[in-house]
PDB file of C-alpha atoms and ligand atoms in Angstrom:
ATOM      1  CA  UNK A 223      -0.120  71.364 -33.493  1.00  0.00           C
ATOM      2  CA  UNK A 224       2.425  73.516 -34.313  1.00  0.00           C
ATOM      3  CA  UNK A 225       0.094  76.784 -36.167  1.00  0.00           C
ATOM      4  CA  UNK A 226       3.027  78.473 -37.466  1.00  0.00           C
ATOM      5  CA  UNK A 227       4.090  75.938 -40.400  1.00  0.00           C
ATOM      6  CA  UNK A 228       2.198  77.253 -43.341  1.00  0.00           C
ATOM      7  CA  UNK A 229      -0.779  74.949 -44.885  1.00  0.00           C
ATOM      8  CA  UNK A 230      -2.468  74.850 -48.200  1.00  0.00           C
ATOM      9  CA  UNK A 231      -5.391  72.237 -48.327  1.00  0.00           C
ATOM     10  CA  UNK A 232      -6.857  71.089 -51.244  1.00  0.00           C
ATOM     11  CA  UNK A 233     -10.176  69.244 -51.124  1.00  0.00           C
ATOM     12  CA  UNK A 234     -12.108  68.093 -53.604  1.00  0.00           C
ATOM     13  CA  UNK A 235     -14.431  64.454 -54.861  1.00  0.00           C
ATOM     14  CA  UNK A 236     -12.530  61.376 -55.739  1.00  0.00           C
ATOM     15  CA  UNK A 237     -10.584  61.199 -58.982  1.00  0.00           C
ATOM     16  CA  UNK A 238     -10.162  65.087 -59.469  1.00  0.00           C
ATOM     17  CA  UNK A 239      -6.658  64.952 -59.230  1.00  0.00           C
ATOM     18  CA  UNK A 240      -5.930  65.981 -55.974  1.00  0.00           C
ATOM     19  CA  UNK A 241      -3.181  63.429 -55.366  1.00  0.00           C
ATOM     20  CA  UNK A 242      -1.482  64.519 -57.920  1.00  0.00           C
ATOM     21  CA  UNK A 243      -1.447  68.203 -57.841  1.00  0.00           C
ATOM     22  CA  UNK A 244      -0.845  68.090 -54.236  1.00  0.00           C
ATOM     23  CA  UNK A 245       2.339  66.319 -54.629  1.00  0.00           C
ATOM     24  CA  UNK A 246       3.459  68.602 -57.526  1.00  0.00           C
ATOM     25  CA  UNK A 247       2.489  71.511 -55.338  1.00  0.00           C
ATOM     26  CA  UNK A 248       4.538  70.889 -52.300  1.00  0.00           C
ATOM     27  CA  UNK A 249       7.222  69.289 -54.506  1.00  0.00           C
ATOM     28  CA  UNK A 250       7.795  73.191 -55.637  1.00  0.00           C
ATOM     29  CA  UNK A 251       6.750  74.325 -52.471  1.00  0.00           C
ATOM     30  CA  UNK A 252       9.385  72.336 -51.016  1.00  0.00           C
ATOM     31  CA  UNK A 253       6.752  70.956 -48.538  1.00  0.00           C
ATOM     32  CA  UNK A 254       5.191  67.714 -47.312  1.00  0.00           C
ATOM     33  CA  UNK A 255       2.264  66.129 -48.199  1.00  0.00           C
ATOM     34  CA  UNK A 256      -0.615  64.768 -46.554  1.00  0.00           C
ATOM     35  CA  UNK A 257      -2.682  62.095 -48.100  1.00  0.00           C
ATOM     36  CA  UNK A 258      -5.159  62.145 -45.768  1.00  0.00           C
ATOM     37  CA  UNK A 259      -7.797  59.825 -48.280  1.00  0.00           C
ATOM     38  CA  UNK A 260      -4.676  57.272 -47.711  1.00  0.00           C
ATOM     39  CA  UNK A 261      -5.667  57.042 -44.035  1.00  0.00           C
ATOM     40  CA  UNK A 262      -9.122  55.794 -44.697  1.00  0.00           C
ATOM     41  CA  UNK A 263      -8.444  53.588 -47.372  1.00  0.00           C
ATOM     42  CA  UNK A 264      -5.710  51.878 -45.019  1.00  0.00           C
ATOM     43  CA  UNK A 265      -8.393  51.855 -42.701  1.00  0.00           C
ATOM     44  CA  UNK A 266     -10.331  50.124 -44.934  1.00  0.00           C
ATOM     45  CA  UNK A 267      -7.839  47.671 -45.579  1.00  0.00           C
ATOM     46  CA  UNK A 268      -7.094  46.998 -41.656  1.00  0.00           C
ATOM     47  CA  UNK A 269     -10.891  46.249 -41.426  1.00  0.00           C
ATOM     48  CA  UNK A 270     -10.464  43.903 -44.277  1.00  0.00           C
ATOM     49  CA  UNK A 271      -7.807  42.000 -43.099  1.00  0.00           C
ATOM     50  CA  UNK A 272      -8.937  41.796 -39.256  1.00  0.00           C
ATOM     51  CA  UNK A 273     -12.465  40.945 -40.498  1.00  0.00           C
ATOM     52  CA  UNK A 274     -13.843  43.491 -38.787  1.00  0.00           C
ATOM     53  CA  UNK A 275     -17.945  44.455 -39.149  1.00  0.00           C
ATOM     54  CA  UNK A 276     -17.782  47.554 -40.777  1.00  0.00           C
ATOM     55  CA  UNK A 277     -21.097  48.691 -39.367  1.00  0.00           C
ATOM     56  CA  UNK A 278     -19.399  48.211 -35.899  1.00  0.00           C
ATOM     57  CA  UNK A 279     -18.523  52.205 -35.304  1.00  0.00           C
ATOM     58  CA  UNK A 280     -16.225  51.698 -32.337  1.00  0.00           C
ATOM     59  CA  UNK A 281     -14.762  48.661 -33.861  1.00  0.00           C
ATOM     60  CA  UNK A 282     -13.676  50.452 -37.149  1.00  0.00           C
ATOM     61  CA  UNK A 283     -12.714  53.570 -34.849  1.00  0.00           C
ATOM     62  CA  UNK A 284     -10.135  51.282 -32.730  1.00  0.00           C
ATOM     63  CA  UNK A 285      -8.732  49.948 -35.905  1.00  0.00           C
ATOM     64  CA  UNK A 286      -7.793  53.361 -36.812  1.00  0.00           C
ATOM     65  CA  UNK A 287      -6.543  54.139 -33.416  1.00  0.00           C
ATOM     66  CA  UNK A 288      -4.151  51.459 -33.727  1.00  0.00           C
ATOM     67  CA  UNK A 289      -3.271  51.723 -37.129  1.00  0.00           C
ATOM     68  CA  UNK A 290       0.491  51.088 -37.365  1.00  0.00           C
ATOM     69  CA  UNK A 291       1.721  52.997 -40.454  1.00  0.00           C
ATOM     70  CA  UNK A 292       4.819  54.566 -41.900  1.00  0.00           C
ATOM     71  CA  UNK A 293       4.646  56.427 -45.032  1.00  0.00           C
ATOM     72  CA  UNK A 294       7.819  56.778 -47.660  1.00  0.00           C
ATOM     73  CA  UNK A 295       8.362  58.738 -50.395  1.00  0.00           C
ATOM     74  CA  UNK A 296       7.396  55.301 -52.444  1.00  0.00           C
ATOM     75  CA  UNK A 297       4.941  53.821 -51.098  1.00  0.00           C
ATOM     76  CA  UNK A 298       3.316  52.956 -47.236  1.00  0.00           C
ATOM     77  CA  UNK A 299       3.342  50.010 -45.059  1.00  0.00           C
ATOM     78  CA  UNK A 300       0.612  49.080 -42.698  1.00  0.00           C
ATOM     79  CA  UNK A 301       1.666  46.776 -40.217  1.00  0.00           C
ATOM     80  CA  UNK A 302       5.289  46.481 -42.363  1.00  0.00           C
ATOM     81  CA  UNK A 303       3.728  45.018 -45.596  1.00  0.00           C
ATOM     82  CA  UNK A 304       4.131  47.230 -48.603  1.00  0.00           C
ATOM     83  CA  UNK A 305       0.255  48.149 -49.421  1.00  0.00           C
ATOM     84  CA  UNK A 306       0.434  51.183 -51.716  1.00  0.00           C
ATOM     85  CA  UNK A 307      -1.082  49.235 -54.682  1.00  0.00           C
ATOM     86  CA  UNK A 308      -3.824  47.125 -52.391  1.00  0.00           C
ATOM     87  CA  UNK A 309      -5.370  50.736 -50.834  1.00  0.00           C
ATOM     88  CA  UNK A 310      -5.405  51.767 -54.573  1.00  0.00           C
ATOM     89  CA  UNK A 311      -8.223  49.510 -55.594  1.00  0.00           C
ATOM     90  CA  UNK A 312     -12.077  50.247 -55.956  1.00  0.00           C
ATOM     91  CA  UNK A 313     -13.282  48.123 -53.348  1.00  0.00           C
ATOM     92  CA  UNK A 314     -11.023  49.281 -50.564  1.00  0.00           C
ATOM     93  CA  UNK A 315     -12.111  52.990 -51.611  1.00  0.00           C
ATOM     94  CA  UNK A 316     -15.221  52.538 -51.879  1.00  0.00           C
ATOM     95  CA  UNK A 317     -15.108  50.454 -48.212  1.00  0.00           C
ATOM     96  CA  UNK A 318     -13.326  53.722 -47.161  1.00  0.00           C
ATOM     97  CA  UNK A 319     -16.702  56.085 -48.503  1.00  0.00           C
ATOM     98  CA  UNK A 320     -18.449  53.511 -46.632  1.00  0.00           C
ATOM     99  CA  UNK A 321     -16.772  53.416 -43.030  1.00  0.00           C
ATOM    100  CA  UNK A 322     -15.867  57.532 -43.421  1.00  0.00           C
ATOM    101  CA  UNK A 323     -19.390  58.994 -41.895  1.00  0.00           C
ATOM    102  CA  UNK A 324     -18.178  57.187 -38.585  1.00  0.00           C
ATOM    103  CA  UNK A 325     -17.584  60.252 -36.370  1.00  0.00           C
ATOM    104  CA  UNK A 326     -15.801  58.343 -33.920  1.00  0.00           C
ATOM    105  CA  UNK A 327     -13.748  57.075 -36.599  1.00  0.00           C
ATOM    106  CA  UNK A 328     -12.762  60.665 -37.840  1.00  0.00           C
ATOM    107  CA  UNK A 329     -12.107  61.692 -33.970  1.00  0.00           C
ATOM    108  CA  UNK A 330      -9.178  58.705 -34.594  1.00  0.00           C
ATOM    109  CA  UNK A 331      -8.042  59.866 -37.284  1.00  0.00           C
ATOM    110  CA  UNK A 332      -7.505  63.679 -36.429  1.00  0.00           C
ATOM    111  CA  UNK A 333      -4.606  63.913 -34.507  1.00  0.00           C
ATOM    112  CA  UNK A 334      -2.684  61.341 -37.174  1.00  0.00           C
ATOM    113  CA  UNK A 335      -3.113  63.870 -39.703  1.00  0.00           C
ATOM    114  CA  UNK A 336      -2.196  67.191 -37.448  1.00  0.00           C
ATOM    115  CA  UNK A 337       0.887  65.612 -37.151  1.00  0.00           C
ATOM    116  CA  UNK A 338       1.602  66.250 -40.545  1.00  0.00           C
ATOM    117  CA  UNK A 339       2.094  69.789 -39.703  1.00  0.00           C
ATOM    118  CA  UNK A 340       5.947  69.981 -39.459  1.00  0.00           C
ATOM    119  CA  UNK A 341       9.042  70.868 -41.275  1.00  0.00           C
ATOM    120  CA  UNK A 342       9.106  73.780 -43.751  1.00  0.00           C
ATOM    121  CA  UNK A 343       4.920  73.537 -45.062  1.00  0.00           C
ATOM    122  CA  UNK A 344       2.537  71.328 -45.776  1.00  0.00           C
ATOM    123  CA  UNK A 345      -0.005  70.252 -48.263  1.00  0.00           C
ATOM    124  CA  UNK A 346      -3.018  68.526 -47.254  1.00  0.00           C
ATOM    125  CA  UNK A 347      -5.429  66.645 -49.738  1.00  0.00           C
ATOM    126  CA  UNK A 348      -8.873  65.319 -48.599  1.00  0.00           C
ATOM    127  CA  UNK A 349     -12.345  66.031 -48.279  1.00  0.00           C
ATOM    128  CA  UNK A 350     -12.307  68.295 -44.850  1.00  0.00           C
ATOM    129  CA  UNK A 351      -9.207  69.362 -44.579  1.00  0.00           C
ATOM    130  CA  UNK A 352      -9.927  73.031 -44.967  1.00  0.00           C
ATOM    131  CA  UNK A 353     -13.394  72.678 -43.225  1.00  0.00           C
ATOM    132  CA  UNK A 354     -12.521  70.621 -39.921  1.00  0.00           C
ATOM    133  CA  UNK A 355      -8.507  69.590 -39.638  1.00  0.00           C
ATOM    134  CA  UNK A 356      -6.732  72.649 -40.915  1.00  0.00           C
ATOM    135  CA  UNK A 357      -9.546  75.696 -40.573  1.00  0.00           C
ATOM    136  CA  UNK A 358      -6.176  77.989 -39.753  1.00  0.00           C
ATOM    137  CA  UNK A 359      -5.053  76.753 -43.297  1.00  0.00           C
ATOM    138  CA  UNK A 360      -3.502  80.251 -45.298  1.00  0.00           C
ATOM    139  CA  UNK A 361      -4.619  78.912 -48.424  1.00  0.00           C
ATOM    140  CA  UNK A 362      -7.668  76.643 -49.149  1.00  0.00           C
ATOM    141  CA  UNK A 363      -8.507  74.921 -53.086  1.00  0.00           C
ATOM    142  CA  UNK A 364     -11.504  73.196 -53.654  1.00  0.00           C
ATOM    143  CA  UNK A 365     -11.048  71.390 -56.829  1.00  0.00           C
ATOM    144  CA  UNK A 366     -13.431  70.216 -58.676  1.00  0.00           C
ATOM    145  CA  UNK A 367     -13.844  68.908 -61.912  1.00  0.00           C
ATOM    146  CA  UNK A 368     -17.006  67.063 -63.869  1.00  0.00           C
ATOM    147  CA  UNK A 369     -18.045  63.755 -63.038  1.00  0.00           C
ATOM    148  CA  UNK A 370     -17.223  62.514 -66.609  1.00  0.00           C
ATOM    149  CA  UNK A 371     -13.304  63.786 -66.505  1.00  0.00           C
ATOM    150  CA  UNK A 372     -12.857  62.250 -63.444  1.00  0.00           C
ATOM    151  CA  UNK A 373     -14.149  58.673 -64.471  1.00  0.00           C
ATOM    152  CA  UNK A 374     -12.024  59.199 -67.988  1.00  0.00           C
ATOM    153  CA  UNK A 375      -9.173  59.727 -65.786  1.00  0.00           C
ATOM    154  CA  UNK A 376      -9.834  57.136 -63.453  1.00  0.00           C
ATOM    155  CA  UNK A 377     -10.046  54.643 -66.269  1.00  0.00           C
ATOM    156  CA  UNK A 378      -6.938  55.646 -67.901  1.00  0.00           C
ATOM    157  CA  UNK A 379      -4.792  55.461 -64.766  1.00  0.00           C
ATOM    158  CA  UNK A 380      -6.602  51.936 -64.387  1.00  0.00           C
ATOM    159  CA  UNK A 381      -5.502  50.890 -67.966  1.00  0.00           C
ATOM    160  CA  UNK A 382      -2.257  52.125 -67.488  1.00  0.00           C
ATOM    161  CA  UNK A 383      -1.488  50.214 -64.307  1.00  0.00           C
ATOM    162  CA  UNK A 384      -2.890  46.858 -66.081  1.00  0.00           C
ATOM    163  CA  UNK A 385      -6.101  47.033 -64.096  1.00  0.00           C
ATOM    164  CA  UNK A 386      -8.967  45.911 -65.865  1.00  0.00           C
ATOM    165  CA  UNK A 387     -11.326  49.117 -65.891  1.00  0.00           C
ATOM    166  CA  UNK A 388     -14.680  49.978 -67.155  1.00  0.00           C
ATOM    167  CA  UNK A 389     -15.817  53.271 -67.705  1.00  0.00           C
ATOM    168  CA  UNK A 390     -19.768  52.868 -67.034  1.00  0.00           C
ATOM    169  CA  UNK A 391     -18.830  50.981 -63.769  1.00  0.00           C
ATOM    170  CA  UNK A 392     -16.394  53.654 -62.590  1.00  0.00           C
ATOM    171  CA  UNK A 393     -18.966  56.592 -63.813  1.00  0.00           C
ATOM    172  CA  UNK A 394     -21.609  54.932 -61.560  1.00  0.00           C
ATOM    173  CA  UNK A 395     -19.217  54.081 -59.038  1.00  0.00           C
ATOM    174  CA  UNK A 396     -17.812  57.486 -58.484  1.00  0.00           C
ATOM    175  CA  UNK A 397     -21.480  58.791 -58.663  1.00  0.00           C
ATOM    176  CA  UNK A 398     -22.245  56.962 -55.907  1.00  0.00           C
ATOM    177  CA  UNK A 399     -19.598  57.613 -54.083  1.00  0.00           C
ATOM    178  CA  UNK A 400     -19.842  62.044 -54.801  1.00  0.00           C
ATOM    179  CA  UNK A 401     -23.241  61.163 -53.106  1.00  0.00           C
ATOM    180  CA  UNK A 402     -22.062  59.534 -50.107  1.00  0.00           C
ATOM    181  CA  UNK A 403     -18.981  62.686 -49.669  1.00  0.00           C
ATOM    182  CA  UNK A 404     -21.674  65.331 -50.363  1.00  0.00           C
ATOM    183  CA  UNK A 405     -24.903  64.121 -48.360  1.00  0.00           C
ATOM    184  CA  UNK A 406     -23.058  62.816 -45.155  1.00  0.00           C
ATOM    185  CA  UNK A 407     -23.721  64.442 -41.712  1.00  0.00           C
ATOM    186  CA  UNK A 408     -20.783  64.773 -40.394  1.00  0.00           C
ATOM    187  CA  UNK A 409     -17.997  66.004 -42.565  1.00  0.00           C
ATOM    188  CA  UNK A 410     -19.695  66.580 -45.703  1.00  0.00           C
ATOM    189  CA  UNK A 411     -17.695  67.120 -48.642  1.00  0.00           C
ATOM    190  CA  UNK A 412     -18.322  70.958 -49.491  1.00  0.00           C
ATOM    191  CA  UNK A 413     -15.812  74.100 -49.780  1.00  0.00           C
ATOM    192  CA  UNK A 414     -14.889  75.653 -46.938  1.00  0.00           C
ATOM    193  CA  UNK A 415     -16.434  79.145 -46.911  1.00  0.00           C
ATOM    194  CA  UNK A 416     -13.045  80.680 -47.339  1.00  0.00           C
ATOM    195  CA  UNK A 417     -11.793  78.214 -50.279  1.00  0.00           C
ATOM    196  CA  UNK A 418     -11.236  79.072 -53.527  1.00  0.00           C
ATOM    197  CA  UNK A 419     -12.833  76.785 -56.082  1.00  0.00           C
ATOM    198  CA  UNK A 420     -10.813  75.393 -58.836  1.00  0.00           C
ATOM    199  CA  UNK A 421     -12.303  73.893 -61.822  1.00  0.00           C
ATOM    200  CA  UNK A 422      -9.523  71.655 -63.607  1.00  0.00           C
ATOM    201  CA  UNK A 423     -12.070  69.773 -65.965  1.00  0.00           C
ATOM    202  CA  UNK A 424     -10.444  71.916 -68.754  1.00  0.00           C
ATOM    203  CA  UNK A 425      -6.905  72.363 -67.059  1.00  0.00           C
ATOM    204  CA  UNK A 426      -3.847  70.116 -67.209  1.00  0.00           C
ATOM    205  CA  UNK A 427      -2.292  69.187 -63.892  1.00  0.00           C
ATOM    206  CA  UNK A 428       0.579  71.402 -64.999  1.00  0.00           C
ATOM    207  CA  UNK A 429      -2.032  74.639 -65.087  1.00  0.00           C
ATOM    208  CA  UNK A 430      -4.023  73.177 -62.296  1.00  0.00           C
ATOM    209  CA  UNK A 431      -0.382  73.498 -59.823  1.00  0.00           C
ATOM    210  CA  UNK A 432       0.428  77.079 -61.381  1.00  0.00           C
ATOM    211  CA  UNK A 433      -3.398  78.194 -60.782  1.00  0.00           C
ATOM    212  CA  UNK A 434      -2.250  76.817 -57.212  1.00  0.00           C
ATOM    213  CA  UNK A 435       0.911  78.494 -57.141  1.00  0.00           C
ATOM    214  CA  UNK A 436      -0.129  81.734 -58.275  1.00  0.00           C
ATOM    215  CA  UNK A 437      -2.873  81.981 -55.279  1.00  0.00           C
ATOM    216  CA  UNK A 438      -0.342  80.873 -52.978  1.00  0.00           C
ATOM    217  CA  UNK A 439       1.777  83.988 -54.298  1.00  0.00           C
ATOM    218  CA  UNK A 440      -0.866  86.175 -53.481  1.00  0.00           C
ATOM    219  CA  UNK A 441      -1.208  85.481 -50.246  1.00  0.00           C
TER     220      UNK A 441
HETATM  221  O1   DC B 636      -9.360  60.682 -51.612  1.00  0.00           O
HETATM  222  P1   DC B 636      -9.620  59.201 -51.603  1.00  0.00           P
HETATM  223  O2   DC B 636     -10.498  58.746 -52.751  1.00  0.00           O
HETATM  224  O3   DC B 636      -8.369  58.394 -51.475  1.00  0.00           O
HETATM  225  O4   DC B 636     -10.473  58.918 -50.251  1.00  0.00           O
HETATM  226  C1   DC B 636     -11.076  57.678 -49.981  1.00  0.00           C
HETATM  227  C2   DC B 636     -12.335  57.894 -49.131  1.00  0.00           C
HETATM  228  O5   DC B 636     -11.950  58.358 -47.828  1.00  0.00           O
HETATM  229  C3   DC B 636     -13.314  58.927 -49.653  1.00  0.00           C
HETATM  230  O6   DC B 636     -14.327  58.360 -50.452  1.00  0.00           O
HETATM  231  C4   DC B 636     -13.903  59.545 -48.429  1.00  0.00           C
HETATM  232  C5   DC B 636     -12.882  59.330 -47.367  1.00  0.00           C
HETATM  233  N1   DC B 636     -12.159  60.549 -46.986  1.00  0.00           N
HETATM  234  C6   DC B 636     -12.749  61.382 -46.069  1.00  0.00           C
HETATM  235  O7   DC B 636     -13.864  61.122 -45.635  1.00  0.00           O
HETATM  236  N2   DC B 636     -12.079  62.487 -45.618  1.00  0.00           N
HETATM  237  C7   DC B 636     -10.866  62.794 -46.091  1.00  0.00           C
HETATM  238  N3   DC B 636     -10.241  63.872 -45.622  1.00  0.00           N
HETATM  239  C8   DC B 636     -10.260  61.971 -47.075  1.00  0.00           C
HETATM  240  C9   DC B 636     -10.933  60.858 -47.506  1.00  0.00           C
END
C-alpha cells in the first residue's frame, strides 16, 4: 500500500449519496474513486450466478477471491459482461447487506480495495473505509442523512431509470438494511472516531462536495 497518496473516505448508510459526491469530489480533486459498495454487490451477483449458498462463509469468501473485474469510467464488467445496471438493483444490494458480516469475506476483499491507492489521490466510499481499510486516511466524512431523504432519493433515481419503485417498500427496505450496517459485529457501520459527520438531508450534492472540499482545504 503505497501511504503516501492522499485519501479522503467517505462512509455513510445506503442511499445518502455517497456515490455521487465521491465522484464529484475526486472529479475536482483530480483523483480516483473507489466504490468499494460495488465490490459487494458484484459479489453478490457472482454468488447469484454460480448459485452459490450464501450462508456458505468460505464459499462466498472464494467467490470474492476470484472475482475477475475491471472497472471503466462507464461502467464494470465481471467476468467481461457489462453489469453496471444488474449490481444496481435491490435484490443484489440487499444480497450484498446480507453476505457483508462474512469476515472472511471482508479479509477477500481488503487488499482489492488497497489497491485503489495509486496515482495522484483517492476517494473511497463505503461503510469502513475510514474505520478498517484506510485508518491513515487525511480526511474522513461520515455522511449521513435521514432515513426518509434517502428513500425519496432512492425512488426518484428508480423512476428516473424506468425502474418500477415504491416508496414504502424502499423506506422499509433501507430500514432494514441501516439495521443490518449498524448492528453487525464485525465492521459495523459507525464514524470513525476521527470523522467528521456530514448531514446532507438539507444540502444539495453541490454543497455536500464544497462542505467536502472546504475540509479537505483545511487540512
Ligand atoms: O454502498 P452500497 O449500497 O453499494 O453497498 C452495498 C452493501 O455492501 C451494503 O449494504 C453493505 C456492504 N458494504 C460493506 O459492508 N462495506 C463497504 N465498505 C461497502 C459496502
Amino acid at each position: 500500500m503505497n501511504t503516501l497518496v492522499p485519501v479522503i473516505t467517505i462512509d455513510g448508510p445506503t442511499a445518502s449519496g455517497k456515490g455521487t459526491v465521491a465522484h464529484r469530489v475526486a472529479s475536482k480533486l483530480g483523483w480516483g474513486v473507489l466504490d468499494s459498495g460495488a465490490l459487494y454487490r458484484l459479489t453478490a451477483l457472482a454468488v447469484l450466478q454460480h448459485d452459490v449458498d450464501p450462508s456458505d462463509a468460505h464459499a462466498v469468501a472464494k467467490v470474492a477471491h476470484t472475482l475477475q473485474v475491471e472497472f471503466h469510467p462507464n461502467g464494470v464488467l465481471l467476468a467481461n459482461q457489462e453489469v453496471s445496471a444488474l449490481i444496481r438493483q435491490e435484490h443484489v444490494g440487499n444480497l450484498a447487506s446480507r453476505l457483508a458480516p462474512n469476515p472472511l469475506l471482508r479479509e477477500a476483499l481488503l487488499a482489492r480495495q488497497r489497491a485503489f491507492r495509486a496515482g495522484a489521490g483517492l476517494v473511497a466510499d463505503g461503510r469502513d473505509m475510514g474505520t478498517i481499510v484506510f485508518q491513515d486516511a487525511n480526511l474522513k466524512i461520515f455522511l449521513v442523512a435521514d432515513v426518509l431523504a434517502r428513500a425519496q432519493r432512492r425512488c426518484k433515481q428508480l423512476i428516473d431509470k424506468g425502474i418500477s419503485a415504491n416508496l414504502e417498500d424502499l423506506l422499509a427496505d433501507m430500514r432494514e438494511r441501516d439495521a443490518r450496517d449498524v448492528e453487525r459485529a464485525v465492521a459495523p457501520l459507525v464514524p470513525a472516531q476521527d470523522a467528521h459527520v456530514v448531514d446532507s438531508s438539507n444540502l444539495t450534492i453541490e454543497q455536500t462536495v464544497q462542505t467536502i472540499l472546504d475540509l479537505w482545504s483545511r487540512v
